[in-house]
Tab-separated table of C-alpha atoms in Angstrom:
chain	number	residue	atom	x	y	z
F	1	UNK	CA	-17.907	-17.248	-11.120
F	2	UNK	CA	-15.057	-16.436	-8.828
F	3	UNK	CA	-11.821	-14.693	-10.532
F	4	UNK	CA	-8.448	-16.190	-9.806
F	5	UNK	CA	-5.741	-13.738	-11.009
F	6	UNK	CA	-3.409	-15.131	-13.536
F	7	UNK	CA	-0.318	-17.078	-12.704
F	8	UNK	CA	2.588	-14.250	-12.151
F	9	UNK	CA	5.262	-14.504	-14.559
F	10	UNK	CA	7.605	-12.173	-12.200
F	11	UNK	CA	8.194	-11.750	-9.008
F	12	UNK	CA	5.563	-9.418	-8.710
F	13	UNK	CA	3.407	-8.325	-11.697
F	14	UNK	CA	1.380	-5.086	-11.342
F	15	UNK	CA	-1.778	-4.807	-10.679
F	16	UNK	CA	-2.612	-4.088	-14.080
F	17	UNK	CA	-1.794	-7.099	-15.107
F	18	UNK	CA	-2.310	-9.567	-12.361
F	19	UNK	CA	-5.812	-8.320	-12.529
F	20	UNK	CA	-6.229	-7.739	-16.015
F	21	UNK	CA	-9.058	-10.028	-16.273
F	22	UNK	CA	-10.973	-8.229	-13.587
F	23	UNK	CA	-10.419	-4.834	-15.284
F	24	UNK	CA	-11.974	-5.862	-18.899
F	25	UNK	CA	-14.442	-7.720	-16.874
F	26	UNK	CA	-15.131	-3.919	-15.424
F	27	UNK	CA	-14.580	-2.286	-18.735
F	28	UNK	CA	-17.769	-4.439	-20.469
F	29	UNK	CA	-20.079	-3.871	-18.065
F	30	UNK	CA	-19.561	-0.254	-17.040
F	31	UNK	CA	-21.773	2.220	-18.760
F	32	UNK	CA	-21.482	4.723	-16.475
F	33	UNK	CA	-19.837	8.488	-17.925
F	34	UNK	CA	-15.945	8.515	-17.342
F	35	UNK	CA	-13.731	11.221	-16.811
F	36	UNK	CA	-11.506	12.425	-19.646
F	37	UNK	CA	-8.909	9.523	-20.343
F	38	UNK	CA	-9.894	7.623	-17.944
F	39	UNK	CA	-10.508	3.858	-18.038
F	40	UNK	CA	-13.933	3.609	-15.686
F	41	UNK	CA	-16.148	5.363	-14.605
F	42	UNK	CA	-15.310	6.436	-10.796
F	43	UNK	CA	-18.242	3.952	-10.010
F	44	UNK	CA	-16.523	1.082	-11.530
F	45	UNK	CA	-13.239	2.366	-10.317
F	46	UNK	CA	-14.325	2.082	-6.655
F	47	UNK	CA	-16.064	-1.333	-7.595
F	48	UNK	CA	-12.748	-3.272	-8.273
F	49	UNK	CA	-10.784	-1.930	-5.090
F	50	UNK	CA	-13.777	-2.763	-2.816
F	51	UNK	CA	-14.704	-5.850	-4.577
F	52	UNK	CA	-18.203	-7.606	-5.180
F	53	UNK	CA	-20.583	-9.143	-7.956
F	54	UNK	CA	-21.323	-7.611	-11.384
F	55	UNK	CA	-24.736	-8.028	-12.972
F	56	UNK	CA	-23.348	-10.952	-15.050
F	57	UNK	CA	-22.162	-13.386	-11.885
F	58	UNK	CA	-18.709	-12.164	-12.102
F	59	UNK	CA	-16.906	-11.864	-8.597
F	60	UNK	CA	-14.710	-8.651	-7.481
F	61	UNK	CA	-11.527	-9.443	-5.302
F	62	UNK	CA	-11.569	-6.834	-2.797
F	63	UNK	CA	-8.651	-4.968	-2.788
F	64	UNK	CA	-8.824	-2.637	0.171
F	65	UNK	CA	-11.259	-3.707	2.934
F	66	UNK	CA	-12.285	-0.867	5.072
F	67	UNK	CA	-14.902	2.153	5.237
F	68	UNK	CA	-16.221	2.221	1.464
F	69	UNK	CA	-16.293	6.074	1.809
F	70	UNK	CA	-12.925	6.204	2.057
F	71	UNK	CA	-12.014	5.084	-1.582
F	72	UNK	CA	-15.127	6.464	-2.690
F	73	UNK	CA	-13.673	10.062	-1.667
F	74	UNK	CA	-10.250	9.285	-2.797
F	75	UNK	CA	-11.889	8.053	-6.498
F	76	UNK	CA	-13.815	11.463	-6.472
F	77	UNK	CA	-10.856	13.343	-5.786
F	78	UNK	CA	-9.322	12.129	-8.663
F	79	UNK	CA	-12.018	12.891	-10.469
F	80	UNK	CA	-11.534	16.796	-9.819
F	81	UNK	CA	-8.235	18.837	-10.182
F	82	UNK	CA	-6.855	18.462	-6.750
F	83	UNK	CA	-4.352	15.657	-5.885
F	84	UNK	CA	-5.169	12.971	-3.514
F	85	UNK	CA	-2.783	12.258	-0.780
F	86	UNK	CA	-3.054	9.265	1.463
F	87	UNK	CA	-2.004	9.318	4.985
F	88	UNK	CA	-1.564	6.662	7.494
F	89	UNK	CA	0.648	4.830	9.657
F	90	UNK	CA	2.732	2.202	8.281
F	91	UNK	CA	1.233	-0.583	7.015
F	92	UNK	CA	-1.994	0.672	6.613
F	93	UNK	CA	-2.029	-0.281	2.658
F	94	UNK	CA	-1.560	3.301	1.242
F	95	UNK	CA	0.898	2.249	-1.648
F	96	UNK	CA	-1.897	-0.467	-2.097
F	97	UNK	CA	-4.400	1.116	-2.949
F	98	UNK	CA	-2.256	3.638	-4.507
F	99	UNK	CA	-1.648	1.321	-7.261
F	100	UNK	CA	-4.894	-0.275	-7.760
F	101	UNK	CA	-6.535	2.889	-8.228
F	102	UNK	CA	-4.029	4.136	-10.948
F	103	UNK	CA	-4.334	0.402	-12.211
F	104	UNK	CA	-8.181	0.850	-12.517
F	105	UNK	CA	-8.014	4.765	-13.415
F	106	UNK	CA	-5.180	4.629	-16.304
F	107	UNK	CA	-4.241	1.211	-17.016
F	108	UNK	CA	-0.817	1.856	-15.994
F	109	UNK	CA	0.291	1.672	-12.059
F	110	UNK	CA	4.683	1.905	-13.641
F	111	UNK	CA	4.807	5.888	-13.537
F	112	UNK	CA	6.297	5.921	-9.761
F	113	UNK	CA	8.471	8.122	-7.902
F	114	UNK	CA	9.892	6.523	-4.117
F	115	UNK	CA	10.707	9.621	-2.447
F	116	UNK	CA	13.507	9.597	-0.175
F	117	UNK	CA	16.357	11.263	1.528
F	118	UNK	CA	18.006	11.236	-1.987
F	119	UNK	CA	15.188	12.322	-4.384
F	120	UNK	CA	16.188	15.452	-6.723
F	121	UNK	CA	13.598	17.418	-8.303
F	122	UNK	CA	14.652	15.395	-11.526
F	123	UNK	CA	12.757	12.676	-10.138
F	124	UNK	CA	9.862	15.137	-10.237
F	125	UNK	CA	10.428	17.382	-13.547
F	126	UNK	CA	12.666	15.976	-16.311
F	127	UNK	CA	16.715	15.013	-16.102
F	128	UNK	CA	18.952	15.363	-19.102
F	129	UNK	CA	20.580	12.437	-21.350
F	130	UNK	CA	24.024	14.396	-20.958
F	131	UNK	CA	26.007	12.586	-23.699
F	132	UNK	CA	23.217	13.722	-25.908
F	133	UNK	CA	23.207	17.690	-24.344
F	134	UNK	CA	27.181	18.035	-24.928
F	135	UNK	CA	26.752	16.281	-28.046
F	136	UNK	CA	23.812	18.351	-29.689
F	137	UNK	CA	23.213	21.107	-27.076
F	138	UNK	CA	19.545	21.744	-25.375
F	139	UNK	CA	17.039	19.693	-27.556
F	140	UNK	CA	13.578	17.440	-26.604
F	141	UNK	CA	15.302	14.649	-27.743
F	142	UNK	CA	18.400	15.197	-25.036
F	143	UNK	CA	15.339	15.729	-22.536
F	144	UNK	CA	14.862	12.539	-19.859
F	145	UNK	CA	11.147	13.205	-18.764
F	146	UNK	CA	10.363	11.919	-15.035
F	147	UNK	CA	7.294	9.253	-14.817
F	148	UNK	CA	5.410	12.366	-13.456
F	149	UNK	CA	6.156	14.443	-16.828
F	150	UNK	CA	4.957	11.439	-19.081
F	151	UNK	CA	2.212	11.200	-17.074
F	152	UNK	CA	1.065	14.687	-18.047
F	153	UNK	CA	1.674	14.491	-21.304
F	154	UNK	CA	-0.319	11.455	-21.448
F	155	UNK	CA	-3.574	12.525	-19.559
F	156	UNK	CA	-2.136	9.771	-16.404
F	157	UNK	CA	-2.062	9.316	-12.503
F	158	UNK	CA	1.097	9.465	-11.441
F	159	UNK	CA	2.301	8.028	-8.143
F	160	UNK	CA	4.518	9.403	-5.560
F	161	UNK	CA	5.134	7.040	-2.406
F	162	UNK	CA	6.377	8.412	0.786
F	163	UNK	CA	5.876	12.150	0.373
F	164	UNK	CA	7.597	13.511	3.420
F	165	UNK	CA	10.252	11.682	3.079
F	166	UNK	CA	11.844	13.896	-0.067
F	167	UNK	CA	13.472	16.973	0.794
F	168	UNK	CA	10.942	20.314	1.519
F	169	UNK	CA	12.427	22.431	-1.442
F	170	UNK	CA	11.704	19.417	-3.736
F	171	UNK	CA	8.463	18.838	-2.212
F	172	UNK	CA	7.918	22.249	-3.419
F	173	UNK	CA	8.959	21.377	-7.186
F	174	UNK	CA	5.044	20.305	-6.958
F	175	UNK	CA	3.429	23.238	-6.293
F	176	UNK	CA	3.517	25.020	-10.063
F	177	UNK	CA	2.561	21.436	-11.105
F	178	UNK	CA	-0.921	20.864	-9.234
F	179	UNK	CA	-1.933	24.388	-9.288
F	180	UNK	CA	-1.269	25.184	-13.103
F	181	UNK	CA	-1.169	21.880	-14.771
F	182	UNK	CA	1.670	22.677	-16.215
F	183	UNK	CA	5.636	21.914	-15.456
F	184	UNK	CA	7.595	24.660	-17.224
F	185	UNK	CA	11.384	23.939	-18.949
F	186	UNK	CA	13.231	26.772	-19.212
F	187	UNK	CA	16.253	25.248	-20.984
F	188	UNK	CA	14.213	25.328	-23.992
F	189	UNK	CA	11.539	28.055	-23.509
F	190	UNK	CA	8.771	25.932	-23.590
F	191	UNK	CA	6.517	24.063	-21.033
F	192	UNK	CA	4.280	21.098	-20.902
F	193	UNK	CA	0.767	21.309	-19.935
F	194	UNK	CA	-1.116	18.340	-18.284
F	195	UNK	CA	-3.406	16.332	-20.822
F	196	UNK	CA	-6.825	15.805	-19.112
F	197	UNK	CA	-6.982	12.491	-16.833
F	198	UNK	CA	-3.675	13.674	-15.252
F	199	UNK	CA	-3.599	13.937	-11.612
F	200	UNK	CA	-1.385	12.688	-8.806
F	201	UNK	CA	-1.622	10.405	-5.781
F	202	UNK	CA	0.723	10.327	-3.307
F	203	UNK	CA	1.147	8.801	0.181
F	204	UNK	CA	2.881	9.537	3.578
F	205	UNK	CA	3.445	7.779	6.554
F	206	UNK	CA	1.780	9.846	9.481
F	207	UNK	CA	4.631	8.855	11.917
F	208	UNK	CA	7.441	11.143	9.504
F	209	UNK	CA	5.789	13.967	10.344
F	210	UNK	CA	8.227	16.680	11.420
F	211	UNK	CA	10.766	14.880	8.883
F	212	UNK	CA	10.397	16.945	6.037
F	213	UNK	CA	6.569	18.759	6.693
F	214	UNK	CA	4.674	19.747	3.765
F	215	UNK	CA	4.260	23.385	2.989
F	216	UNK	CA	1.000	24.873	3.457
F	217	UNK	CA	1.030	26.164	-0.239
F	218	UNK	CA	1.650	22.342	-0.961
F	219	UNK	CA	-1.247	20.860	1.537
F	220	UNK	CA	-3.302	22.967	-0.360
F	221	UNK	CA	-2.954	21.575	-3.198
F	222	UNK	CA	-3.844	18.162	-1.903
F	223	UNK	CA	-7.404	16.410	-0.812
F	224	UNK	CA	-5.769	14.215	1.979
F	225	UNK	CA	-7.229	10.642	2.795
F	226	UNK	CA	-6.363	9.180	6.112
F	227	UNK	CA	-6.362	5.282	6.261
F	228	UNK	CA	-6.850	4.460	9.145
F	229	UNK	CA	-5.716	0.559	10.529
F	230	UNK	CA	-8.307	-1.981	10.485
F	231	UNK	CA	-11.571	-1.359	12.682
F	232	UNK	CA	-12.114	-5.084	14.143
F	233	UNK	CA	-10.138	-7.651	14.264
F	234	UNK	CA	-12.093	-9.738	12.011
F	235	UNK	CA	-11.547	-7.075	9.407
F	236	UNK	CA	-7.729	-7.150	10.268
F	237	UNK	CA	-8.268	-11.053	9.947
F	238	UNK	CA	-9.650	-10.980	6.601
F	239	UNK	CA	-7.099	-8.540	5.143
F	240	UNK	CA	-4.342	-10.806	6.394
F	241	UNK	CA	-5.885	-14.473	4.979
F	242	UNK	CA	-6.623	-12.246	1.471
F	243	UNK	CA	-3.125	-11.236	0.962
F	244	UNK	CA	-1.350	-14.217	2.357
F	245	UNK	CA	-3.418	-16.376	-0.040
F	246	UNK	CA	-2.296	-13.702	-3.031
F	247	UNK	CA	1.231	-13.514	-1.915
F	248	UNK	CA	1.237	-17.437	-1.199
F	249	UNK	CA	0.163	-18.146	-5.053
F	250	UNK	CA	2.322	-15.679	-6.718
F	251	UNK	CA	5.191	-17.261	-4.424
F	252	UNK	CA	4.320	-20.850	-5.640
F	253	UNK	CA	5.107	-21.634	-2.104
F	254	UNK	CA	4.281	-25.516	-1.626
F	255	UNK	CA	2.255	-25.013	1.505
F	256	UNK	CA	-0.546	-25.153	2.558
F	257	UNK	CA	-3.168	-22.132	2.890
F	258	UNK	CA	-2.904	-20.944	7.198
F	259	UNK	CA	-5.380	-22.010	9.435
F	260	UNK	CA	-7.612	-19.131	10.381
F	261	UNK	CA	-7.137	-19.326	13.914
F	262	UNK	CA	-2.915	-19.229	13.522
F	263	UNK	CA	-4.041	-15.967	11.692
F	264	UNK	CA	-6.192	-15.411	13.996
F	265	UNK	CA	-3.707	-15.526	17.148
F	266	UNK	CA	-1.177	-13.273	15.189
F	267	UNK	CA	-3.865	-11.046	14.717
F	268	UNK	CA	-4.870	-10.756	18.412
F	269	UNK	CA	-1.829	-10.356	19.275
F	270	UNK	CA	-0.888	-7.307	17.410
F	271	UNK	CA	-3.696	-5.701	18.266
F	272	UNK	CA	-3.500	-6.462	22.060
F	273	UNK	CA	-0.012	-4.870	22.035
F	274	UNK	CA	-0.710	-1.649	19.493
F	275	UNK	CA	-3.514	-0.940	21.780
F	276	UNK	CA	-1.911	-1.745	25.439
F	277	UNK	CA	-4.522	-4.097	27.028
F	278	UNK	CA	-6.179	-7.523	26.034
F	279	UNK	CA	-8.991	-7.913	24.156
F	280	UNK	CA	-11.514	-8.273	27.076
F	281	UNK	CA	-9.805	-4.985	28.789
F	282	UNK	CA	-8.474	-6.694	32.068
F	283	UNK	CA	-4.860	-6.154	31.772
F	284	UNK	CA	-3.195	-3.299	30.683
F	285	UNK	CA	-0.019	-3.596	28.468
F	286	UNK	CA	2.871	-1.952	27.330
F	287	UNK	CA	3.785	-1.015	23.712
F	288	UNK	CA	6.532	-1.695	21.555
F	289	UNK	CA	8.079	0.936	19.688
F	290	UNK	CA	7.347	-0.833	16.543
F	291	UNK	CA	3.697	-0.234	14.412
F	292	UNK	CA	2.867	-3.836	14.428
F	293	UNK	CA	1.201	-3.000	11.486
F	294	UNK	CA	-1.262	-5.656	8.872
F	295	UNK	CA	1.490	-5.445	6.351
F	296	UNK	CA	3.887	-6.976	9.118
F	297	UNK	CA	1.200	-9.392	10.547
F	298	UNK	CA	1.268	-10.280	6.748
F	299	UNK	CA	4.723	-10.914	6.715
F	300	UNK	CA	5.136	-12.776	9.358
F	301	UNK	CA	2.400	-15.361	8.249
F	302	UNK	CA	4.569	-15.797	4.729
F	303	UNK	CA	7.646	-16.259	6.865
F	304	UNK	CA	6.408	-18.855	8.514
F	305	UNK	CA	4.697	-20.634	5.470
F	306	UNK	CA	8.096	-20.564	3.928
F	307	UNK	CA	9.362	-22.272	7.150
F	308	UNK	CA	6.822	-24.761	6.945
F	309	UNK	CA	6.761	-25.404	3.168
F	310	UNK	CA	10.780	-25.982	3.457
F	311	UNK	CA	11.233	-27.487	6.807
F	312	UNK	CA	8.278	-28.640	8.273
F	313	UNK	CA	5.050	-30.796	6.975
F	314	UNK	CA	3.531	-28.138	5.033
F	315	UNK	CA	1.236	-27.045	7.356
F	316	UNK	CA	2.000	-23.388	9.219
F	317	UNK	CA	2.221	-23.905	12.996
F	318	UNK	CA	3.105	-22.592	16.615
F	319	UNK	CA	6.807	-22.788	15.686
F	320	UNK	CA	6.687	-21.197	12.135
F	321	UNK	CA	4.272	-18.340	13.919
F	322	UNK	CA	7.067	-18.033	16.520
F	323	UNK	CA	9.938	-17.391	14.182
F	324	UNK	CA	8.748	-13.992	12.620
F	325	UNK	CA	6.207	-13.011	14.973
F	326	UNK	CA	9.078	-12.529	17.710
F	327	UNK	CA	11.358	-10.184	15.294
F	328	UNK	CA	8.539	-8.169	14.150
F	329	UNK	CA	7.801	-7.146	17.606
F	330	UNK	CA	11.392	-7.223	19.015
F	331	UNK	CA	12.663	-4.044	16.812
F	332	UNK	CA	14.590	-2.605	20.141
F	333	UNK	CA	16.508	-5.400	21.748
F	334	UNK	CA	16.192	-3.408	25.214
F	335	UNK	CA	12.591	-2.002	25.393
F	336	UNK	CA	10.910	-4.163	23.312
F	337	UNK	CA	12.310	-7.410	24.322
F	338	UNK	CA	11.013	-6.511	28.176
F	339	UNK	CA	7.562	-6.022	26.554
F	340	UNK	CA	7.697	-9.328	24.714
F	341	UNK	CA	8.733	-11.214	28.049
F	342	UNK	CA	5.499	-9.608	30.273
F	343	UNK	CA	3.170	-10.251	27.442
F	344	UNK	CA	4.305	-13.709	26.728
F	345	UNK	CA	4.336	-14.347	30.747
F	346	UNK	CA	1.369	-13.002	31.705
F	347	UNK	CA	-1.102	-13.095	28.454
F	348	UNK	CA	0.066	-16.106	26.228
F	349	UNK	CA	0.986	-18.492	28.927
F	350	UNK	CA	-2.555	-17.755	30.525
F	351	UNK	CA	-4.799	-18.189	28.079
F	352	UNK	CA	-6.447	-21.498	26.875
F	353	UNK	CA	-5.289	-23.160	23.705
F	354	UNK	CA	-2.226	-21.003	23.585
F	355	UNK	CA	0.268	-22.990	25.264
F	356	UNK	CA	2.231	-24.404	21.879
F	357	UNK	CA	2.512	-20.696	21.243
F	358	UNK	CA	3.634	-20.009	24.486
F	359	UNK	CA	6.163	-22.720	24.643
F	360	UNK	CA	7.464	-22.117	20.776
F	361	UNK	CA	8.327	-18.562	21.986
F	362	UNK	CA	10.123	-19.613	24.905
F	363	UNK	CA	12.262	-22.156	23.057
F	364	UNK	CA	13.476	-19.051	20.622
F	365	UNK	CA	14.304	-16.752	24.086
């Protein structure tokens, strides 16, 4: 029996509910010992991101395909009282997995903070309801708790994406949290301590480093996860054709599914120019100062469904590939567009079965 997550209602459920029936599915059969407040059992946790069969026939989507150790150390972090931060480049599916494991751990994936230039440490403590404070003065009621204060109080992960992208001395607003479990307000001489299953999860993108570095007090306090991009390029292959089929359905775009070789080329072709030579190792390329990460390669293969669900037969082609795949390398019109032109010249117009491609990404130039 193969599970086919439920028909979106929004533009994009979470996890915890587009996967709902995978996670009871989970919850009958696990008998393994759970952590304090926790849904499953770390085994059963790692089960639904990596996917497979339960006893009963049941099938597991995979959520994150890559080294199983990985999640298995980033569900056993959890597990413990040190936070789990997840570091990669972009695109390499930290927020992701991110959410599926607080979907699997808690049942709840909502208690988010996006850092970024702007984040205040009320995003990380509490904020006050202000008509309330002139109105009554200092009270709990008048208190606005942030989604990682509810998530201590109610034993939960809480998320916080892009890490080093909030400001160092809010960064810091962490520190008391991890290492005491407990997130003191002074206002009203009291504190709240975490509730057993808390913990937090965040993720940072490797190339911000130097933006706004995390303090060594603060790395401490973190068991850091690097995910890395995809090993092969039939793993990278398999990601893509996964999440363009999810992202296709919950779209309701009238299309149909991408060949595997159009997938296929994309993929190639990100690889060949992230790594600077061809796949065989003949000809050496230059890079574009863009990741060409999966999550772009899965872009670009929605883009072009769109394009041929709305103005072509239906059926994703050379042209619809064309149309995104030469903006998501192009992200500097001088440098990159001089990398495009070489690797279309002297890769794409070479090699056999290509030349549609070739000639689609001409006609754009």
């Amino acid at each position: 029996m193969t599970n086919i997550p439920a028909k979106p209602t929004f533009l994009r459920e979470h996890t915890e509910v587009l996967y709902a029936q995978e996670l009871e599915e989970l919850r009958k059969q696990d008998k393994r010992q759970r952590p304090p407040n926790w849904k499953l059992s770390p085994w059963a946790v790692a089960a639904y991101i990596l996917g497979g069969k339960l006893d009963n026939g049941f099938q597991i989507v995979p959520k994150y395909i890559g080294r199983r150790r990985l999640i298995e150390v980033a569900v056993a972090t959890l597990a413990t009282d040190r936070a789990l931060l997840l570091l990669g480049v972009p695109g390499t599916a930290k927020s992701w997995a991110s959410e599926h494991l607080a979907s699997a751990i808690s049942g709840d994936s909502t208690l988010l903070v996006q850092g970024t230039a702007g984040t205040s440490e009320e995003s990380l403590r509490y904020g006050w309801n202000y008509a309330r404070l002139l109105a009554e003065g200092p009270s709990r009621k008048a208190l606005v708790p942030s989604p990682v204060m509810r998530a201590m109080e109610d034993g939960k992960i809480a998320r916080i994406e892009e890490l080093t992208r909030i400001p160092s001395d809010v960064q810091d607003t962490l520190i008391t949290i991890l290492s005491e479990k407990t997130l003191p307000i002074p206002e009203l001489n009291v504190e709240t301590q975490a509730t057993k299953g808390f913990n937090v999860i965040a993720s940072a993108n490797s190339r911000d480093r130097g933006v706004n570095e995390l303090s060594s007090a603060l790395k401490r306090r973190f068991n850091t996860v690097v995910l890395p991009l995809p090993a092969t390029a039939e793993e990278e292959v398999e990601i893509v054709q996964t999440r363009v089929t999810s992202l296709g359905r919950a779209l309701e775009l009238p299309t149909e599914k991408p060949a595997l070789e159009e997938i296929r080329r994309l993929v190639v072709i990100f690889r060949e120019l992230r790594d600077g030579k061809t796949e065989d190792g003949k000809t050496k390329l230059k890079s574009p100062s863009g990741t060409l990460s999966t999550a772009e390669a899965i872009s670009v293969i929605c883009s072009g469904m769109s394009l041929a669900a709305h103005f072509g037969d239906g059926s994703l082609g050379a042209e619809d590939l064309a149309s995104g795949l030469r903006g998501a390398v192009i992200k500097d019109p001088v440098h990159d567009r001089v990398v495009w032109q070489e690797y279309l010249e002297t890769v794409v117009k070479e090699r056999s079965g290509w030349k549609d491609l070739y000639r689609a990404c001409k006609d754009l130039n």
